[in-house]
Amino acid sequence: MATAFEWRIDFYSGGSWQTLPSVQGINIFRGRRLQIDDYSIDTMTVESEFPSAWTVAPKLGDRIVAYIYKPGVVSGMDHFAAFWGNIRDVKINYGYVTNQDRVTISCEGIQADWGRAQLNSFSLAQKLTEDQVFDVGAEVGLPIAPFNGRSTASAQTYTGNAFALINLITRTEEARMLAQSVTYHATPEIYWYGRNSPPQTTYYWNDGTGTAEPYQMKYEQIQFRSSADNYYTSVTITPDAVASQTATTGVTPIYSWQKNTVDYSTSQALNHAEWVLNNFDSKDQTIASVTFTDVQQVAAIYPPPNNFNVEVITLIMSPINTLGNISFRGSVFKTILEGISISATPEKTRVTVFMSGQDTNAYLILNNATFGTLDNNKLGF
């Protein structure tokens, strides 16, 4: 059995980073569960103990980061971060004696800063979605790194919070986004990937029935999603500035879905509706999630010194805009990773990765083995 990950929590207080003692449990959620979901704010709760022994106490609003400390597996890097954000509550449950005191720290991801940034009659010019996303970040003074936006978003005057606007533009582009940082203590930002962004990597899971891969992972549970979450016969796109457009298969009974966007024209909105319908016109079940632990993993199928399966950590750091390749009972399922849930104690880290089926996705990326399949992938809109 592999050695359990050593998780650490650092918080920024009084002008310097402090490491939280006695971490007993961590729960993290990042991303989303379904491809049709909007993005929410990342969350984390931390369980600790013996607060009377703390030399510096974490407080509301302190910056906080959760990371795996594992030296010697990646040259020049010992800290592998999985959450960045701020503390929003510190709750202490006192026992009869000090060694029975327990602490729960609740944290919010950096998306909360966007949610609190209010825009009033904010004017956006008609631009590519990636440019509008960048303009929103510049207006509220928050960092965002957009890539490969291809849809055109209409001009608009917006009143509301910045994160809701980013979600609206993301919905228009069919983009993905996640909070991340180049190093564990660096200022994090939102990385925003348009629908045609090349996937960063492919992660492999194998139950022993598939072809062995150098950095494959074992898993302990796999869940398939029913077609109810993947199947529509009618899709309506309702742009802010032009008339709604509907694409339909003509098949009954009707399973309909409607979404609000800022598509700039009726032709783009119709293409968008057709593209979405192409994503969800299959009744086939697809993999909803895969769950695995750190302690069940084995060494990578690779010569030393790279025998540690570093992909397990890489996945925890960067779970979005990546692909999955899952071998299950002799079949191979290709997926797109949408979000991640992490539950960690000193004894074990359990990870659930939420996915959408690549076979039901309509993306087209030329010269790409996954997204460049003739008659299966659609150029888009």
Short mmCIF file of C-alpha atoms in Angstrom, two decimals:
data_model
loop_
_atom_site.label_atom_id
_atom_site.label_comp_id
_atom_site.label_asym_id
_atom_site.label_seq_id
_atom_site.Cartn_x
_atom_site.Cartn_y
_atom_site.Cartn_z
CA MET A 1 0.00 0.00 0.00
CA ALA A 2 1.28 3.45 -0.93
CA THR A 3 2.11 6.12 1.63
CA ALA A 4 -0.72 8.56 2.34
CA PHE A 5 -0.29 12.13 1.14
CA GLU A 6 0.86 14.74 3.64
CA TRP A 7 -1.58 17.64 3.39
CA ARG A 8 -0.69 21.08 4.72
CA ILE A 9 -2.65 24.29 5.16
CA ASP A 10 -0.97 27.69 4.96
CA PHE A 11 -2.69 30.98 5.73
CA TYR A 12 -1.44 34.53 5.29
CA SER A 13 -1.57 36.61 8.47
CA GLY A 14 0.39 39.59 9.75
CA GLY A 15 2.41 39.93 6.55
CA SER A 16 3.71 36.34 6.36
CA TRP A 17 2.58 32.80 5.64
CA GLN A 18 1.80 30.53 8.59
CA THR A 19 1.32 26.76 8.57
CA LEU A 20 -1.72 25.49 10.45
CA PRO A 21 -0.81 22.83 13.03
CA SER A 22 -2.68 19.57 13.66
CA VAL A 23 -4.67 19.25 10.43
CA GLN A 24 -7.05 16.33 10.86
CA GLY A 25 -9.29 16.59 7.82
CA ILE A 26 -9.75 18.50 4.57
CA ASN A 27 -12.73 18.58 2.19
CA ILE A 28 -12.47 20.42 -1.14
CA PHE A 29 -14.74 20.90 -4.13
CA ARG A 30 -13.66 22.63 -7.36
CA GLY A 31 -15.33 22.96 -10.73
CA ARG A 32 -18.74 21.45 -11.49
CA ARG A 33 -20.43 18.06 -11.60
CA LEU A 34 -22.27 18.26 -14.92
CA GLN A 35 -21.38 19.84 -18.23
CA ILE A 36 -24.71 21.71 -18.19
CA ASP A 37 -23.97 23.30 -14.80
CA ASP A 38 -22.79 26.85 -14.29
CA TYR A 39 -19.65 27.22 -12.21
CA SER A 40 -19.95 27.86 -8.49
CA ILE A 41 -17.46 29.10 -5.91
CA ASP A 42 -14.81 26.58 -4.87
CA THR A 43 -15.17 25.46 -1.26
CA MET A 44 -12.98 23.94 1.44
CA THR A 45 -13.42 22.97 5.08
CA VAL A 46 -10.47 22.20 7.33
CA GLU A 47 -10.59 20.31 10.63
CA SER A 48 -7.89 21.03 13.19
CA GLU A 49 -7.39 20.69 16.94
CA PHE A 50 -5.63 22.18 19.99
CA PRO A 51 -6.23 25.88 19.09
CA SER A 52 -4.84 26.95 22.47
CA ALA A 53 -1.39 25.88 21.22
CA TRP A 54 -1.49 28.08 18.09
CA THR A 55 1.05 30.88 18.02
CA VAL A 56 -0.86 32.66 15.21
CA ALA A 57 -4.60 32.12 14.81
CA PRO A 58 -6.29 32.12 11.38
CA LYS A 59 -8.95 34.81 11.00
CA LEU A 60 -11.81 35.74 8.73
CA GLY A 61 -10.53 37.01 5.39
CA ASP A 62 -7.03 35.52 5.61
CA ARG A 63 -5.71 34.06 2.37
CA ILE A 64 -5.44 30.29 2.56
CA VAL A 65 -3.98 27.52 0.44
CA ALA A 66 -4.17 23.72 0.74
CA TYR A 67 -1.38 21.62 -0.72
CA ILE A 68 0.29 18.23 -0.73
CA TYR A 69 3.84 18.31 0.56
CA LYS A 70 5.86 15.68 -1.28
CA PRO A 71 9.51 16.47 -1.98
CA GLY A 72 11.62 14.51 -4.42
CA VAL A 73 9.05 13.55 -7.06
CA VAL A 74 9.22 16.65 -9.29
CA SER A 75 12.47 18.52 -9.74
CA GLY A 76 12.37 21.92 -8.06
CA MET A 77 8.84 21.47 -6.69
CA ASP A 78 7.80 20.15 -3.29
CA HIS A 79 4.39 21.84 -2.76
CA PHE A 80 1.42 20.78 -4.90
CA ALA A 81 -1.54 23.09 -4.31
CA ALA A 82 -5.19 22.04 -4.69
CA PHE A 83 -7.10 25.02 -3.28
CA TRP A 84 -6.65 28.78 -3.13
CA GLY A 85 -9.03 31.17 -1.42
CA ASN A 86 -9.93 33.00 1.76
CA ILE A 87 -11.18 32.06 5.22
CA ARG A 88 -14.85 32.89 5.74
CA ASP A 89 -15.44 31.34 9.18
CA VAL A 90 -13.47 29.84 12.09
CA LYS A 91 -15.59 27.78 14.48
CA ILE A 92 -14.14 26.40 17.73
CA ASN A 93 -15.84 23.64 19.70
CA TYR A 94 -14.39 23.60 23.20
CA GLY A 95 -14.17 20.38 25.18
CA TYR A 96 -13.74 19.85 28.90
CA VAL A 97 -9.97 20.17 28.53
CA THR A 98 -7.77 21.86 25.92
CA ASN A 99 -6.79 18.64 24.14
CA GLN A 100 -10.47 18.07 23.35
CA ASP A 101 -10.87 21.40 21.55
CA ARG A 102 -11.65 21.13 17.85
CA VAL A 103 -11.69 23.75 15.07
CA THR A 104 -13.56 23.89 11.76
CA ILE A 105 -12.32 26.45 9.24
CA SER A 106 -14.64 27.19 6.31
CA CYS A 107 -13.08 28.64 3.17
CA GLU A 108 -14.26 30.08 -0.14
CA GLY A 109 -12.44 30.05 -3.46
CA ILE A 110 -11.31 33.15 -5.32
CA GLN A 111 -14.55 33.12 -7.33
CA ALA A 112 -16.15 34.68 -4.24
CA ASP A 113 -14.17 37.87 -4.90
CA TRP A 114 -15.80 38.03 -8.33
CA GLY A 115 -19.21 37.37 -6.78
CA ARG A 116 -18.78 40.33 -4.42
CA ALA A 117 -17.61 42.67 -7.19
CA GLN A 118 -20.71 44.65 -8.15
CA LEU A 119 -21.05 46.13 -11.64
CA ASN A 120 -23.51 48.96 -12.25
CA SER A 121 -24.48 49.84 -15.83
CA PHE A 122 -21.19 48.36 -17.01
CA SER A 123 -20.86 48.64 -20.80
CA LEU A 124 -19.25 45.86 -22.79
CA ALA A 125 -18.55 46.25 -26.51
CA GLN A 126 -19.29 43.43 -28.96
CA LYS A 127 -16.18 41.26 -28.89
CA LEU A 128 -14.97 37.69 -28.82
CA THR A 129 -15.92 36.00 -25.56
CA GLU A 130 -12.32 35.81 -24.36
CA ASP A 131 -11.95 39.57 -24.80
CA GLN A 132 -15.15 40.29 -22.87
CA VAL A 133 -13.99 38.04 -20.04
CA PHE A 134 -10.70 39.92 -19.91
CA ASP A 135 -12.52 43.27 -19.89
CA VAL A 136 -14.67 42.20 -16.93
CA GLY A 137 -11.56 41.24 -14.99
CA ALA A 138 -9.93 44.58 -15.80
CA GLU A 139 -13.04 46.47 -14.66
CA VAL A 140 -13.18 44.80 -11.24
CA GLY A 141 -9.40 44.53 -10.80
CA LEU A 142 -9.26 40.73 -10.56
CA PRO A 143 -6.85 38.48 -12.49
CA ILE A 144 -8.12 36.18 -15.22
CA ALA A 145 -6.30 34.37 -18.03
CA PRO A 146 -8.64 33.64 -20.98
CA PHE A 147 -7.71 31.35 -23.86
CA ASN A 148 -9.30 30.48 -27.21
CA GLY A 149 -12.68 32.14 -27.02
CA ARG A 150 -14.27 31.74 -30.46
CA SER A 151 -17.86 32.93 -30.13
CA THR A 152 -18.75 36.61 -30.46
CA ALA A 153 -20.59 38.11 -27.50
CA SER A 154 -23.03 40.93 -28.06
CA ALA A 155 -22.62 44.44 -26.73
CA GLN A 156 -24.39 44.81 -23.42
CA THR A 157 -24.93 47.07 -20.44
CA TYR A 158 -24.79 44.93 -17.32
CA THR A 159 -25.79 45.43 -13.72
CA GLY A 160 -25.02 42.62 -11.29
CA ASN A 161 -22.04 40.76 -9.86
CA ALA A 162 -18.98 39.99 -11.95
CA PHE A 163 -19.03 36.22 -11.40
CA ALA A 164 -22.58 35.91 -12.73
CA LEU A 165 -21.46 37.82 -15.82
CA ILE A 166 -18.44 35.57 -16.28
CA ASN A 167 -20.75 32.55 -16.07
CA LEU A 168 -23.03 34.09 -18.71
CA ILE A 169 -20.13 34.60 -21.10
CA THR A 170 -18.80 31.11 -20.27
CA ARG A 171 -22.23 29.68 -21.10
CA THR A 172 -22.16 31.51 -24.43
CA GLU A 173 -18.74 30.11 -25.33
CA GLU A 174 -19.31 26.66 -23.77
CA ALA A 175 -16.03 27.29 -22.01
CA ARG A 176 -14.49 25.81 -18.88
CA MET A 177 -12.70 27.58 -16.05
CA LEU A 178 -10.82 26.90 -12.85
CA ALA A 179 -8.91 28.79 -10.17
CA GLN A 180 -5.21 28.08 -10.11
CA SER A 181 -1.78 29.58 -9.48
CA VAL A 182 1.68 29.04 -10.91
CA THR A 183 3.09 28.30 -7.44
CA TYR A 184 1.35 27.48 -4.19
CA HIS A 185 1.91 30.88 -2.54
CA ALA A 186 1.53 33.00 -5.68
CA THR A 187 -1.58 35.08 -6.33
CA PRO A 188 -4.19 32.79 -7.91
CA GLU A 189 -6.29 33.67 -10.93
CA ILE A 190 -9.09 32.19 -12.98
CA TYR A 191 -7.93 30.24 -16.03
CA TRP A 192 -10.67 30.37 -18.68
CA TYR A 193 -10.61 27.93 -21.59
CA GLY A 194 -12.74 28.36 -24.70
CA ARG A 195 -14.43 25.28 -26.11
CA ASN A 196 -11.69 24.67 -28.69
CA SER A 197 -8.80 24.89 -26.23
CA PRO A 198 -6.54 21.86 -26.61
CA PRO A 199 -6.84 19.63 -23.53
CA GLN A 200 -3.79 19.96 -21.30
CA THR A 201 -3.29 16.24 -20.74
CA THR A 202 -5.00 12.84 -20.56
CA TYR A 203 -5.33 10.93 -17.29
CA TYR A 204 -5.61 7.14 -17.39
CA TRP A 205 -7.52 4.83 -15.06
CA ASN A 206 -7.30 1.08 -15.45
CA ASP A 207 -9.11 -1.76 -13.67
CA GLY A 208 -6.58 -4.21 -15.10
CA THR A 209 -8.56 -5.05 -18.23
CA GLY A 210 -7.13 -2.29 -20.44
CA THR A 211 -3.82 -1.63 -22.10
CA ALA A 212 -1.23 -0.64 -19.51
CA GLU A 213 -0.17 3.02 -19.53
CA PRO A 214 3.00 4.39 -17.85
CA TYR A 215 1.10 6.62 -15.41
CA GLN A 216 -2.22 4.83 -15.08
CA MET A 217 -4.22 5.05 -11.86
CA LYS A 218 -6.29 2.51 -10.02
CA TYR A 219 -9.83 3.34 -8.96
CA GLU A 220 -12.20 1.94 -6.36
CA GLN A 221 -15.55 3.13 -7.70
CA ILE A 222 -17.05 4.15 -11.02
CA GLN A 223 -20.47 5.68 -11.57
CA PHE A 224 -22.40 5.90 -14.82
CA ARG A 225 -24.93 8.68 -15.33
CA SER A 226 -28.36 7.94 -16.73
CA SER A 227 -29.39 9.45 -20.04
CA ALA A 228 -31.69 11.85 -18.15
CA ASP A 229 -28.68 14.10 -17.61
CA ASN A 230 -27.34 13.67 -21.14
CA TYR A 231 -30.29 13.52 -23.48
CA TYR A 232 -32.28 16.33 -25.10
CA THR A 233 -34.37 16.45 -28.27
CA SER A 234 -34.87 20.23 -28.29
CA VAL A 235 -32.48 23.01 -27.29
CA THR A 236 -33.37 26.71 -27.17
CA ILE A 237 -30.73 29.41 -26.98
CA THR A 238 -32.06 32.73 -25.68
CA PRO A 239 -29.57 35.54 -26.36
CA ASP A 240 -29.74 38.85 -24.56
CA ALA A 241 -29.87 40.96 -27.74
CA VAL A 242 -31.50 38.87 -30.50
CA ALA A 243 -34.37 36.44 -30.96
CA SER A 244 -34.30 32.96 -29.41
CA GLN A 245 -33.30 30.06 -31.64
CA THR A 246 -34.32 26.42 -31.27
CA ALA A 247 -32.75 23.26 -32.65
CA THR A 248 -34.71 20.02 -32.52
CA THR A 249 -34.33 16.42 -33.58
CA GLY A 250 -38.06 16.03 -34.19
CA VAL A 251 -38.07 12.96 -31.94
CA THR A 252 -40.79 12.47 -29.34
CA PRO A 253 -41.24 12.57 -26.44
CA ILE A 254 -39.67 16.00 -26.22
CA TYR A 255 -36.85 16.56 -23.74
CA SER A 256 -36.10 20.28 -23.85
CA TRP A 257 -33.40 22.54 -22.47
CA GLN A 258 -33.17 26.32 -22.57
CA LYS A 259 -30.18 28.51 -21.78
CA ASN A 260 -29.58 32.28 -21.71
CA THR A 261 -26.53 33.62 -23.54
CA VAL A 262 -25.06 36.73 -25.13
CA ASP A 263 -24.69 35.29 -28.64
CA TYR A 264 -24.48 38.31 -30.92
CA SER A 265 -26.60 37.06 -33.86
CA THR A 266 -29.46 34.70 -34.64
CA SER A 267 -27.18 32.64 -36.88
CA GLN A 268 -24.63 32.13 -34.10
CA ALA A 269 -27.44 31.35 -31.64
CA LEU A 270 -28.88 28.73 -34.00
CA ASN A 271 -25.45 27.20 -34.55
CA HIS A 272 -25.00 27.20 -30.78
CA ALA A 273 -28.32 25.40 -30.29
CA GLU A 274 -27.40 22.81 -32.92
CA TRP A 275 -24.01 22.32 -31.32
CA VAL A 276 -25.53 21.76 -27.87
CA LEU A 277 -28.10 19.38 -29.32
CA ASN A 278 -25.29 17.44 -30.97
CA ASN A 279 -23.74 17.08 -27.50
CA PHE A 280 -26.85 15.65 -25.92
CA ASP A 281 -28.73 13.68 -28.57
CA SER A 282 -27.42 10.29 -27.44
CA LYS A 283 -29.28 8.01 -25.03
CA ASP A 284 -26.10 6.15 -24.17
CA GLN A 285 -25.03 6.21 -20.54
CA THR A 286 -21.75 7.94 -19.86
CA ILE A 287 -19.34 7.90 -16.94
CA ALA A 288 -20.37 10.42 -14.29
CA SER A 289 -17.45 10.01 -11.89
CA VAL A 290 -14.45 7.94 -10.90
CA THR A 291 -13.29 7.64 -7.29
CA PHE A 292 -9.81 6.60 -6.17
CA THR A 293 -7.46 6.94 -3.20
CA ASP A 294 -3.81 7.79 -2.81
CA VAL A 295 -2.98 4.67 -0.80
CA GLN A 296 -4.26 2.24 -3.44
CA GLN A 297 -1.92 3.54 -6.14
CA VAL A 298 1.20 1.71 -7.25
CA ALA A 299 4.45 2.87 -8.79
CA ALA A 300 4.32 4.18 -12.32
CA ILE A 301 5.18 1.75 -15.10
CA TYR A 302 8.32 3.67 -15.79
CA PRO A 303 12.02 3.27 -14.91
CA PRO A 304 13.30 4.82 -11.66
CA PRO A 305 13.68 7.54 -10.42
CA ASN A 306 10.23 8.37 -11.85
CA ASN A 307 8.54 5.34 -10.30
CA PHE A 308 6.17 7.50 -8.23
CA ASN A 309 2.94 8.05 -10.13
CA VAL A 310 3.06 11.85 -10.21
CA GLU A 311 -0.13 11.97 -12.31
CA VAL A 312 -2.14 11.41 -9.12
CA ILE A 313 -0.88 14.73 -7.76
CA THR A 314 -1.06 16.50 -11.12
CA LEU A 315 -4.72 15.56 -11.42
CA ILE A 316 -5.50 16.96 -7.97
CA MET A 317 -3.81 20.23 -8.94
CA SER A 318 -5.29 20.64 -12.45
CA PRO A 319 -8.48 18.63 -12.91
CA ILE A 320 -10.29 20.77 -15.51
CA ASN A 321 -9.81 21.12 -19.29
CA THR A 322 -8.24 17.68 -19.28
CA LEU A 323 -9.27 14.29 -20.64
CA GLY A 324 -9.94 10.95 -19.01
CA ASN A 325 -9.33 7.49 -20.43
CA ILE A 326 -10.99 4.83 -18.29
CA SER A 327 -10.66 1.08 -18.79
CA PHE A 328 -13.66 -0.73 -17.29
CA ARG A 329 -14.33 -4.45 -17.75
CA GLY A 330 -12.65 -4.64 -21.12
CA SER A 331 -14.08 -1.41 -22.56
CA VAL A 332 -12.45 2.03 -22.81
CA PHE A 333 -14.41 5.20 -22.07
CA LYS A 334 -13.10 8.64 -23.02
CA THR A 335 -14.26 11.58 -20.96
CA ILE A 336 -13.78 15.28 -20.25
CA LEU A 337 -13.04 16.22 -16.65
CA GLU A 338 -15.46 18.77 -15.17
CA GLY A 339 -14.76 18.97 -11.43
CA ILE A 340 -13.20 17.34 -8.40
CA SER A 341 -14.07 16.50 -4.80
CA ILE A 342 -11.29 15.72 -2.29
CA SER A 343 -11.63 14.27 1.20
CA ALA A 344 -8.34 13.90 3.05
CA THR A 345 -7.19 12.73 6.46
CA PRO A 346 -3.70 11.80 7.67
CA GLU A 347 -4.54 8.18 6.82
CA LYS A 348 -5.98 8.52 3.31
CA THR A 349 -6.98 10.91 0.53
CA ARG A 350 -10.12 10.00 -1.42
CA VAL A 351 -10.71 11.79 -4.73
CA THR A 352 -13.83 11.82 -6.89
CA VAL A 353 -13.48 13.25 -10.39
CA PHE A 354 -16.67 14.34 -12.16
CA MET A 355 -16.79 13.83 -15.91
CA SER A 356 -18.80 14.24 -19.08
CA GLY A 357 -18.61 11.73 -21.89
CA GLN A 358 -16.26 12.66 -24.71
CA ASP A 359 -18.31 10.54 -27.08
CA THR A 360 -21.27 12.86 -26.48
CA ASN A 361 -19.27 16.05 -26.95
CA ALA A 362 -19.29 17.98 -30.18
CA TYR A 363 -15.93 19.70 -30.02
CA LEU A 364 -13.67 19.62 -33.05
CA ILE A 365 -9.94 20.20 -32.78
CA LEU A 366 -8.06 19.43 -35.98
CA ASN A 367 -5.33 16.78 -35.82
CA ASN A 368 -6.52 15.66 -32.39
CA ALA A 369 -7.13 11.97 -31.73
CA THR A 370 -9.99 12.67 -29.35
CA PHE A 371 -11.70 15.70 -30.87
CA GLY A 372 -10.84 15.29 -34.54
CA THR A 373 -13.05 12.30 -35.41
CA LEU A 374 -14.85 12.51 -38.74
CA ASP A 375 -18.67 12.49 -38.45
CA ASN A 376 -18.39 12.58 -34.65
CA ASN A 377 -17.09 16.05 -33.84
CA LYS A 378 -18.61 19.34 -34.99
CA LEU A 379 -16.64 22.45 -35.88
CA GLY A 380 -18.90 24.57 -33.72
CA PHE A 381 -20.20 28.08 -34.14
#
